[in-house]
Short mmCIF file of C-alpha atoms in Angstrom, two decimals:
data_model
loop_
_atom_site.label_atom_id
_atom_site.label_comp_id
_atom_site.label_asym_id
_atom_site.label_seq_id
_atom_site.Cartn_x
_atom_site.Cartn_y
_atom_site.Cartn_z
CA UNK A 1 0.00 0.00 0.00
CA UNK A 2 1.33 2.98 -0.87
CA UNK A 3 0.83 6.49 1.89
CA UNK A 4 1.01 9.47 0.88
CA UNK A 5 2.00 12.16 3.38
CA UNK A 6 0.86 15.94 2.32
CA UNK A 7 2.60 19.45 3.67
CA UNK A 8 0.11 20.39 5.84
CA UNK A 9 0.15 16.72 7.51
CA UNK A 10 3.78 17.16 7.86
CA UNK A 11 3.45 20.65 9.76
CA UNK A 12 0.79 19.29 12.40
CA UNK A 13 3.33 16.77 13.05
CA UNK A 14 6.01 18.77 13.88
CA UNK A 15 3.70 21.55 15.90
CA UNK A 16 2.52 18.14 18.36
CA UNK A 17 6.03 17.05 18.94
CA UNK A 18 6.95 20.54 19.73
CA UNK A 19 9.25 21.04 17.44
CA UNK A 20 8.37 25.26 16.80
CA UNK A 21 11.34 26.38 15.27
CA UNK A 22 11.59 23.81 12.66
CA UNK A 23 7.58 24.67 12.05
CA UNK A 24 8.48 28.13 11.85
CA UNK A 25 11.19 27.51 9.29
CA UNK A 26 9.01 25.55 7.78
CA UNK A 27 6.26 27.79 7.17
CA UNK A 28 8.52 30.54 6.19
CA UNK A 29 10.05 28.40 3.31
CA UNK A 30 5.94 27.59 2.10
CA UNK A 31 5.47 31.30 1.66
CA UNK A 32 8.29 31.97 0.24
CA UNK A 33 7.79 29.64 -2.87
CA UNK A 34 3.55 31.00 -2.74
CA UNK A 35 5.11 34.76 -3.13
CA UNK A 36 8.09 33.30 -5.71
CA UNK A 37 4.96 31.52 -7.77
CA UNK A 38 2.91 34.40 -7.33
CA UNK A 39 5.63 37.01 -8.71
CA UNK A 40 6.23 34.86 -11.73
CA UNK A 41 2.58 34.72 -12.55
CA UNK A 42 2.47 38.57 -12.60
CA UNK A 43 5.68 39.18 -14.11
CA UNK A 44 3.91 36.61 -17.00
CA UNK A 45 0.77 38.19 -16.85
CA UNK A 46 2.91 42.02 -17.81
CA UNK A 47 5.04 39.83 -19.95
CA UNK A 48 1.49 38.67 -22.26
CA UNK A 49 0.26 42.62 -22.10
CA UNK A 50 3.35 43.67 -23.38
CA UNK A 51 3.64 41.07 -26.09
CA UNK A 52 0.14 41.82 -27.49
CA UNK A 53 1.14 45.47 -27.59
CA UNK A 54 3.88 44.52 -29.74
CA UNK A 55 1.81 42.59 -31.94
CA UNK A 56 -0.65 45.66 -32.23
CA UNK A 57 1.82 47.74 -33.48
CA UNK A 58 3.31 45.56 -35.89
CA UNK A 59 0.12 44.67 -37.10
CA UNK A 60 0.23 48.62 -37.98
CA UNK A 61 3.29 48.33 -39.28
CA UNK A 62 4.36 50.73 -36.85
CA UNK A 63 8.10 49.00 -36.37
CA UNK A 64 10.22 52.19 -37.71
CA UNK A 65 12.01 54.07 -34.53
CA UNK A 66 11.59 57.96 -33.82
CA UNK A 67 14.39 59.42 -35.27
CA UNK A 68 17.35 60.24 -32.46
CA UNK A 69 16.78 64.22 -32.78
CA UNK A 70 12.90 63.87 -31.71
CA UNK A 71 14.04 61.92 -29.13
CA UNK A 72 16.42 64.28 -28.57
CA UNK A 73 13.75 67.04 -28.12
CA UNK A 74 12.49 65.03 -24.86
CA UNK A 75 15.62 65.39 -23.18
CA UNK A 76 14.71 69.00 -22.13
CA UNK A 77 16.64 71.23 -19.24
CA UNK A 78 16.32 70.54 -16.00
CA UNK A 79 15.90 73.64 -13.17
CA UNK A 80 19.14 73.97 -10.66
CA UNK A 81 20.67 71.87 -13.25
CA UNK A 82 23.09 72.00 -15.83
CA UNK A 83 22.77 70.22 -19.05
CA UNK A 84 25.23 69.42 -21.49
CA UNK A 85 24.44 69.00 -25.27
CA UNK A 86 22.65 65.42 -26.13
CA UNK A 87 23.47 62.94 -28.33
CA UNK A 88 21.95 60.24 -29.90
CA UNK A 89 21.97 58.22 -32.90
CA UNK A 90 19.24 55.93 -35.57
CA UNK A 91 20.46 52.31 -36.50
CA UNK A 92 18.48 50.90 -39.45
CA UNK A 93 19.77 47.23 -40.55
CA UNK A 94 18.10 44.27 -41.99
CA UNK A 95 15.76 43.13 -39.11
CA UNK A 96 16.67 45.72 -36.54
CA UNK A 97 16.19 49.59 -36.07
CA UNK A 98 16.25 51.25 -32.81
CA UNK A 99 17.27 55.02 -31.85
CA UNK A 100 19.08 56.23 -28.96
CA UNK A 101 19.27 59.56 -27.34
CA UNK A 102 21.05 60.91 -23.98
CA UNK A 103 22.27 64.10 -22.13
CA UNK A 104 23.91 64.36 -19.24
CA UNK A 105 23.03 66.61 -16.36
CA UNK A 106 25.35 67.87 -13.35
CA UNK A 107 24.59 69.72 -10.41
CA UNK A 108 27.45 70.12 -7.72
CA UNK A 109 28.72 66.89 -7.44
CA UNK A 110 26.02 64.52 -8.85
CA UNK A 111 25.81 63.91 -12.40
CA UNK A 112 22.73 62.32 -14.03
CA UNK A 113 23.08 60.93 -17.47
CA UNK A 114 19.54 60.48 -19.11
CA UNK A 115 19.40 58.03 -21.56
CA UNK A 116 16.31 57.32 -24.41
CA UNK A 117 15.96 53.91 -26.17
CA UNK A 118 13.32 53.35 -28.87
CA UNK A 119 12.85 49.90 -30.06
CA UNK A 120 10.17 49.92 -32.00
CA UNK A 121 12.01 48.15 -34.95
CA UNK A 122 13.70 45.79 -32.46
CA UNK A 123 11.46 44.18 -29.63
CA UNK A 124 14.03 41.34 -28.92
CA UNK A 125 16.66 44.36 -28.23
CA UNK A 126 13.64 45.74 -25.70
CA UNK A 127 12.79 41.96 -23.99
CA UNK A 128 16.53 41.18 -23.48
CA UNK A 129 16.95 44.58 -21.77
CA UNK A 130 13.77 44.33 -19.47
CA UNK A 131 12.93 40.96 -18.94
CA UNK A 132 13.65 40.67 -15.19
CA UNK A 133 11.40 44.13 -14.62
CA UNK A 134 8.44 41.97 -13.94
CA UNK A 135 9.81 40.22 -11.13
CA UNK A 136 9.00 40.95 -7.35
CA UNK A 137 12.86 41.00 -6.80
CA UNK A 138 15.27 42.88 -3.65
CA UNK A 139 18.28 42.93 -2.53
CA UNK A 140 19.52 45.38 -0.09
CA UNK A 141 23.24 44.79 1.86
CA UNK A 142 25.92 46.60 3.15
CA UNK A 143 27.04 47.59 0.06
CA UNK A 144 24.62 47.21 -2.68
CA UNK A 145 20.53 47.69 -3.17
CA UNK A 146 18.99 46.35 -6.07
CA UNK A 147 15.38 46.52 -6.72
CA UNK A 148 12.36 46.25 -9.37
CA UNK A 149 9.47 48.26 -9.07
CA UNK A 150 5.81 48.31 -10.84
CA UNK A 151 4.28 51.41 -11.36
CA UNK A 152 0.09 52.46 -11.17
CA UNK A 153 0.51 51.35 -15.42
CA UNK A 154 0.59 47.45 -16.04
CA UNK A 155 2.66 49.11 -19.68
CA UNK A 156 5.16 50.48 -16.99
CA UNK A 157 7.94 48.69 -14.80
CA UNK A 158 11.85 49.04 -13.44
CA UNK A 159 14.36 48.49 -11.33
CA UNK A 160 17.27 49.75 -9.68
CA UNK A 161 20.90 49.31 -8.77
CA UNK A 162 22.53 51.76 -6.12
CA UNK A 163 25.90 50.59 -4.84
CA UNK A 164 26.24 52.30 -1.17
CA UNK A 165 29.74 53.40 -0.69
CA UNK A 166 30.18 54.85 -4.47
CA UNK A 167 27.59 56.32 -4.29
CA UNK A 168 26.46 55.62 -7.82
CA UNK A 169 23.55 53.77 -9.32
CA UNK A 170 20.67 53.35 -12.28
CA UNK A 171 17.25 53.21 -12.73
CA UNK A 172 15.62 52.08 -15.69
CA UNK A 173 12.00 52.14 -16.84
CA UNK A 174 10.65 49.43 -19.37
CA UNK A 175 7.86 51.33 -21.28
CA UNK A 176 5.06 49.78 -23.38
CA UNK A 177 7.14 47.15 -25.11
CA UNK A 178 8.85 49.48 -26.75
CA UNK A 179 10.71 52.59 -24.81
CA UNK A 180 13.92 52.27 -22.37
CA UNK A 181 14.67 55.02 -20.58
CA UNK A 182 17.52 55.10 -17.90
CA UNK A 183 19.44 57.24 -15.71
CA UNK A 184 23.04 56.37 -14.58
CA UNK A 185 23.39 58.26 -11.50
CA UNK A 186 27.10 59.49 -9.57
CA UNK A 187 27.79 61.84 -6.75
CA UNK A 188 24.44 60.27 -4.77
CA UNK A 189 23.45 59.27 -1.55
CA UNK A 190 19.80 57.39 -2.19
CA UNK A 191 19.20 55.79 -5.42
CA UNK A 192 15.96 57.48 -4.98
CA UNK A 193 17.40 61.08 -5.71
CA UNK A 194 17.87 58.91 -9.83
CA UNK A 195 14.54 57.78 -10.03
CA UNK A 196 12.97 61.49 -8.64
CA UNK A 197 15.06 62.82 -11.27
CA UNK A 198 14.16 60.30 -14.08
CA UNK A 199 10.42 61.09 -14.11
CA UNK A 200 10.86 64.67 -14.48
CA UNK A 201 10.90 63.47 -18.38
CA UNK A 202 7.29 62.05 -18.47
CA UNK A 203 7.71 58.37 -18.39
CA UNK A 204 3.65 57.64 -17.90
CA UNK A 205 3.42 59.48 -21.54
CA UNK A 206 5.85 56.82 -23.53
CA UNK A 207 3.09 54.38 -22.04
CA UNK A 208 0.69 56.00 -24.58
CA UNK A 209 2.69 55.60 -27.46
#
């Protein structure tokens, strides 16, 4: 005859031999793979949203990138800060466009360099940049943080790196399935000062696009 012997029996067990802190241990190691299971079931359920807004554009055959100098044009000046001139650049190839556009910004000693990607002809360049953004992940220690964040738009997700005693980090936005946008931060204390600074350029408008 064969038994079968189920979690749950297991865990009663334990709790009537008095055995609390392997039950404890126990229990903490159940809800850690429920929140694990649960994170990849969002991340897939952003993942599918993001996929058929890919498909919707290239069923519109709209796959060509904004040129770099529009993009350019979203990089605007910053109050108390001072920009320097942008640059960018459009790749068109067989099977791949994408344009990229970035300005730096200093103030004191912190320096913020803004950066603009634009995928649209490339959405493999966009998943293999972003596809850990839907992931419930942390990791905070003496020396590092790292961190992925969902915004209030199921189009919109990030994460971000700060390593403590450098004081330097980035945050980066996936956008839509399509946009990138990223700032690599020195001269901070909080990786939060990056991602205050990031959203000054409109990152719930890409969303639309």
């Amino acid at each position: 005859m064969k038994h079968f012997v189920s979690a749950g029996s297991v865990i009663l067990a334990m709790m009537a031999t008095g055995c609390g802190e392997q039950f404890d241990e126990m229990k903490q190691a159940m809800e850690n793979v429920e929140s694990i299971a649960n994170s990849a079931e969002q991340a897939q359920q952003s993942m599918d949203k993001v996929q058929q807004r890919i498909q919707e554009r290239r069923a519109a055959g709209d796959t060509i990138p904004i040129a770099y100098e529009e993009l350019q044009k979203r990089l605007r000046d910053v109050n108390g800060w001072t920009g320097e001139a942008p640059t960018g650049e459009s790749v068109a190839i067989p099977g791949l466009a994408f344009a990229t556009a970035s300005r730096a910004y200093t103030k004191a000693a912190a320096r913020m360099v803004v950066t603009i990607h634009d995928y649209a002809g490339s959405p493999e360049g966009y998943t293999g940049a972003t596809m850990v953004f839907g992931l419930a992940m942390k990791i905070d220690n003496a020396t590092q943080r790292t961190e992925t964040f969902q915004t209030s738009d199921p189009m919109v997700s990030g994460m971000m790196e700060f390593y403590k005693s450098e004081g330097r980090g980035t945050v980066t936005w996936a956008i839509a399935g399509r946009f990138v946008l990223r700032v690599e931060a020195t001269g901070i204390s909080s990786i939060d000062e990056a991602r205050a600074f990031g959203e000054q350029f409109g990152v719930d408008g890409y969303a639309a696009m």
